[in-house]
One Martini backbone bead per residue (centre of mass of N, CA, C, O) as a GRO file, in nm:
protein
  208
    1MET     BB    1   0.096   0.036   0.022
    2SER     BB    2   0.059   0.364  -0.021
    3SER     BB    3   0.149   0.672   0.050
    4PRO     BB    4   0.072   1.000   0.030
    5SER     BB    5   0.357   1.083  -0.074
    6GLU     BB    6   0.360   0.880  -0.310
    7ARG     BB    7   0.103   0.985  -0.444
    8LEU     BB    8   0.206   1.263  -0.509
    9ALA     BB    9   0.433   1.177  -0.699
   10GLN     BB   10   0.243   1.031  -0.900
   11ILE     BB   11   0.058   1.266  -0.977
   12LEU     BB   12   0.284   1.456  -1.078
   13THR     BB   13   0.381   1.262  -1.299
   14GLU     BB   14   0.109   1.179  -1.450
   15GLY     BB   15   0.018   1.509  -1.453
   16ARG     BB   16   0.232   1.678  -1.608
   17PHE     BB   17   0.105   1.718  -1.892
   18VAL     BB   18  -0.129   1.888  -1.781
   19ALA     BB   19   0.034   2.117  -1.653
   20ILE     BB   20   0.180   2.203  -1.912
   21ARG     BB   21  -0.071   2.265  -2.082
   22GLU     BB   22  -0.186   2.489  -1.868
   23LEU     BB   23   0.110   2.639  -1.761
   24GLY     BB   24   0.367   2.527  -1.842
   25GLU     BB   25   0.684   2.434  -1.776
   26GLU     BB   26   0.762   2.626  -1.543
   27CYS     BB   27   0.499   2.607  -1.367
   28ALA     BB   28   0.505   2.300  -1.337
   29ALA     BB   29   0.766   2.298  -1.171
   30GLU     BB   30   0.656   2.473  -0.942
   31LEU     BB   31   0.429   2.287  -0.858
   32HIS     BB   32   0.603   2.054  -0.767
   33THR     BB   33   0.745   2.209  -0.538
   34HIS     BB   34   0.495   2.332  -0.382
   35ALA     BB   35   0.344   2.068  -0.324
   36LYS     BB   36   0.563   1.951  -0.138
   37GLU     BB   37   0.556   2.180   0.067
   38ARG     BB   38   0.255   2.154   0.140
   39TYR     BB   39   0.270   1.865   0.240
   40LEU     BB   40   0.469   1.909   0.475
   41ALA     BB   41   0.265   2.101   0.626
   42LEU     BB   42   0.038   1.863   0.649
   43GLU     BB   43   0.156   1.599   0.777
   44ALA     BB   44   0.087   1.643   1.091
   45THR     BB   45  -0.245   1.622   1.018
   46ILE     BB   46  -0.236   1.328   0.955
   47PRO     BB   47  -0.393   1.054   1.007
   48GLN     BB   48  -0.326   0.751   1.207
   49PHE     BB   49  -0.412   0.465   1.085
   50ARG     BB   50  -0.466   0.122   1.138
   51SER     BB   51  -0.644   0.080   0.908
   52SER     BB   52  -0.616  -0.012   0.581
   53MET     BB   53  -0.881   0.106   0.475
   54ASN     BB   54  -0.843   0.397   0.574
   55ARG     BB   55  -0.574   0.449   0.434
   56LYS     BB   56  -0.673   0.399   0.145
   57LEU     BB   57  -0.919   0.608   0.140
   58PHE     BB   58  -0.720   0.863   0.230
   59GLU     BB   59  -0.449   0.896   0.047
   60LEU     BB   60  -0.555   1.138  -0.160
   61GLY     BB   61  -0.609   1.390   0.007
   62PRO     BB   62  -0.333   1.536   0.066
   63PRO     BB   63  -0.227   1.564  -0.231
   64VAL     BB   64  -0.466   1.724  -0.346
   65LEU     BB   65  -0.449   1.958  -0.146
   66ALA     BB   66  -0.158   2.046  -0.214
   67ILE     BB   67  -0.204   2.113  -0.511
   68TYR     BB   68  -0.430   2.320  -0.472
   69GLN     BB   69  -0.274   2.516  -0.290
   70ALA     BB   70  -0.049   2.577  -0.493
   71LEU     BB   71  -0.228   2.697  -0.710
   72LEU     BB   72  -0.356   2.922  -0.540
   73HIS     BB   73  -0.100   3.045  -0.352
   74ASP     BB   74   0.161   3.018  -0.555
   75LEU     BB   75   0.025   3.058  -0.865
   76GLY     BB   76  -0.265   3.213  -0.879
   77VAL     BB   77  -0.503   3.033  -0.924
   78ASP     BB   78  -0.810   2.998  -0.971
   79ARG     BB   79  -1.044   2.804  -0.839
   80GLU     BB   80  -1.167   2.652  -1.085
   81PRO     BB   81  -0.904   2.589  -1.242
   82ALA     BB   82  -0.772   2.441  -1.002
   83LEU     BB   83  -0.977   2.213  -0.979
   84ARG     BB   84  -0.951   2.104  -1.268
   85LEU     BB   85  -0.647   2.044  -1.262
   86ALA     BB   86  -0.639   1.857  -1.019
   87GLU     BB   87  -0.836   1.649  -1.143
   88ASP     BB   88  -0.679   1.584  -1.404
   89MET     BB   89  -0.433   1.472  -1.252
   90LEU     BB   90  -0.582   1.254  -1.096
   91LEU     BB   91  -0.696   1.103  -1.346
   92ALA     BB   92  -0.428   1.030  -1.476
   93PHE     BB   93  -0.337   0.853  -1.243
   94TYR     BB   94  -0.587   0.660  -1.214
   95ARG     BB   95  -0.586   0.540  -1.499
   96LYS     BB   96  -0.305   0.417  -1.474
   97GLN     BB   97  -0.371   0.228  -1.242
   98LEU     BB   98  -0.587   0.062  -1.390
   99ASN     BB   99  -0.398  -0.030  -1.627
  100ARG     BB  100  -0.194  -0.180  -1.419
  101SER     BB  101  -0.477  -0.344  -1.317
  102PRO     BB  102  -0.635  -0.586  -1.490
  103LEU     BB  103  -0.747  -0.761  -1.225
  104LEU     BB  104  -0.933  -0.575  -1.065
  105GLY     BB  105  -1.210  -0.627  -1.191
  106ALA     BB  106  -1.219  -0.932  -1.129
  107ALA     BB  107  -1.193  -0.909  -0.821
  108MET     BB  108  -1.444  -0.731  -0.780
  109ASP     BB  109  -1.648  -0.924  -0.901
  110ILE     BB  110  -1.618  -1.143  -0.688
  111VAL     BB  111  -1.707  -0.975  -0.446
  112PHE     BB  112  -1.996  -0.892  -0.563
  113ARG     BB  113  -2.105  -1.196  -0.645
  114LEU     BB  114  -2.017  -1.307  -0.363
  115LYS     BB  115  -2.160  -1.339  -0.065
  116PRO     BB  116  -1.919  -1.402   0.127
  117ALA     BB  117  -1.749  -1.158   0.028
  118ARG     BB  118  -1.951  -0.938   0.106
  119ARG     BB  119  -1.967  -1.008   0.406
  120LEU     BB  120  -1.666  -0.959   0.467
  121LEU     BB  121  -1.654  -0.666   0.377
  122MET     BB  122  -1.873  -0.557   0.570
  123LYS     BB  123  -1.733  -0.636   0.832
  124SER     BB  124  -1.479  -0.456   0.791
  125MET     BB  125  -1.639  -0.185   0.772
  126LEU     BB  126  -1.789  -0.199   1.059
  127ALA     BB  127  -1.554  -0.182   1.257
  128GLY     BB  128  -1.366   0.042   1.265
  129GLU     BB  129  -1.246   0.378   1.380
  130PRO     BB  130  -1.142   0.643   1.524
  131GLY     BB  131  -1.185   0.891   1.272
  132GLY     BB  132  -1.304   0.727   1.060
  133PHE     BB  133  -1.482   0.550   0.869
  134ARG     BB  134  -1.847   0.529   0.859
  135PHE     BB  135  -2.044   0.239   0.837
  136ASP     BB  136  -2.369   0.146   0.714
  137ARG     BB  137  -2.606  -0.062   0.686
  138ALA     BB  138  -2.830  -0.130   0.413
  139SER     BB  139  -3.158  -0.148   0.285
  140ASP     BB  140  -3.158  -0.349  -0.030
  141ALA     BB  141  -3.288  -0.596  -0.217
  142GLY     BB  142  -3.156  -0.497  -0.513
  143ALA     BB  143  -2.870  -0.524  -0.384
  144LEU     BB  144  -2.554  -0.644  -0.348
  145LEU     BB  145  -2.455  -0.360  -0.218
  146ALA     BB  146  -2.532  -0.182   0.099
  147PHE     BB  147  -2.431   0.155   0.197
  148ASP     BB  148  -2.332   0.400   0.445
  149VAL     BB  149  -2.171   0.713   0.486
  150ARG     BB  150  -2.132   0.902   0.792
  151GLU     BB  151  -1.809   0.922   0.795
  152CYS     BB  152  -1.542   1.156   0.671
  153PRO     BB  153  -1.204   1.236   0.682
  154LEU     BB  154  -1.183   1.403   0.423
  155VAL     BB  155  -1.379   1.623   0.508
  156THR     BB  156  -1.243   1.703   0.772
  157PHE     BB  157  -0.966   1.776   0.652
  158ALA     BB  158  -1.059   1.992   0.445
  159ARG     BB  159  -1.200   2.178   0.649
  160ARG     BB  160  -0.957   2.233   0.830
  161HIS     BB  161  -0.812   2.370   0.554
  162GLY     BB  162  -1.047   2.531   0.381
  163VAL     BB  163  -1.111   2.282   0.133
  164PRO     BB  164  -1.395   2.117   0.058
  165GLU     BB  165  -1.387   2.123  -0.269
  166VAL     BB  166  -1.194   1.861  -0.312
  167VAL     BB  167  -1.368   1.602  -0.252
  168PRO     BB  168  -1.548   1.538  -0.508
  169MET     BB  169  -1.311   1.431  -0.689
  170ILE     BB  170  -1.281   1.172  -0.517
  171CYS     BB  171  -1.568   1.063  -0.539
  172ARG     BB  172  -1.560   1.027  -0.861
  173LEU     BB  173  -1.382   0.766  -0.863
  174ASP     BB  174  -1.610   0.558  -0.820
  175ASP     BB  175  -1.720   0.580  -1.114
  176LEU     BB  176  -1.460   0.478  -1.248
  177LYS     BB  177  -1.426   0.205  -1.101
  178VAL     BB  178  -1.706   0.069  -1.185
  179LYS     BB  179  -1.621   0.033  -1.492
  180GLU     BB  180  -1.453  -0.237  -1.422
  181LEU     BB  181  -1.712  -0.364  -1.410
  182HIS     BB  182  -1.941  -0.638  -1.487
  183GLY     BB  183  -2.272  -0.560  -1.468
  184ILE     BB  184  -2.214  -0.309  -1.269
  185GLU     BB  185  -2.364  -0.060  -1.056
  186LEU     BB  186  -2.374   0.276  -0.930
  187HIS     BB  187  -2.588   0.404  -0.680
  188ARG     BB  188  -2.607   0.766  -0.620
  189THR     BB  189  -2.733   1.071  -0.455
  190GLY     BB  190  -2.490   1.126  -0.239
  191THR     BB  191  -2.247   1.326  -0.051
  192LEU     BB  192  -2.057   1.464   0.191
  193GLY     BB  193  -1.881   1.638  -0.014
  194THR     BB  194  -2.178   1.772  -0.128
  195GLY     BB  195  -2.378   1.793   0.152
  196ALA     BB  196  -2.474   1.542   0.247
  197GLU     BB  197  -2.561   1.328   0.510
  198PHE     BB  198  -2.474   1.094   0.306
  199CYS     BB  199  -2.340   0.804   0.157
  200ASP     BB  200  -2.498   0.623  -0.106
  201PHE     BB  201  -2.444   0.277  -0.161
  202ARG     BB  202  -2.545   0.100  -0.473
  203TYR     BB  203  -2.495  -0.219  -0.584
  204VAL     BB  204  -2.589  -0.326  -0.912
  205MET     BB  205  -2.738  -0.477  -1.156
  206ALA     BB  206  -2.742  -0.447  -1.476
  207LYS     BB  207  -2.941  -0.363  -1.725
  208LYS     BB  208  -3.022  -0.524  -2.038
   0.00000   0.00000   0.00000
């Protein structure tokens, strides 16, 4: 499992062509430097989770926040263009990760299609830890897997640093990830990151 600092380096590398396209070579190099400086300033505030699930779900928060802060405060990019650029860099990294893991979709398919695997996944999610993600089982007879996220440390972390607007771009990665599944869709009406009371996840079989 990668650390947030390793994820920052990967996002900056995989998203470099996006930064050069939008900012030019010189400013893209400055972004690289300032994002690392911003991350170092954030590092002491990153929660130290024991659970591997919490660490995995949280790992993109600090690097995305550092890149966004660098764009806003060090390079003087306006809010909306900074959000778009940070998300485009994140997507470049995430798509490369998916391409490097061709078996990911197959493994996820097994988890979603086998009831014992879903039960084991749900059990691990419900265990939780203080300050981490809090999942509640949800009732939905038509769903393969149904749960609600009631507490999200990504939202807490971003609010603490005054930039809650970065969270939705991380939420949207769930929609990209589910495309790796075959015949399974994610139905979701809201997320904590966009101001909803909870994130409702309903994984269902796609209609033919």
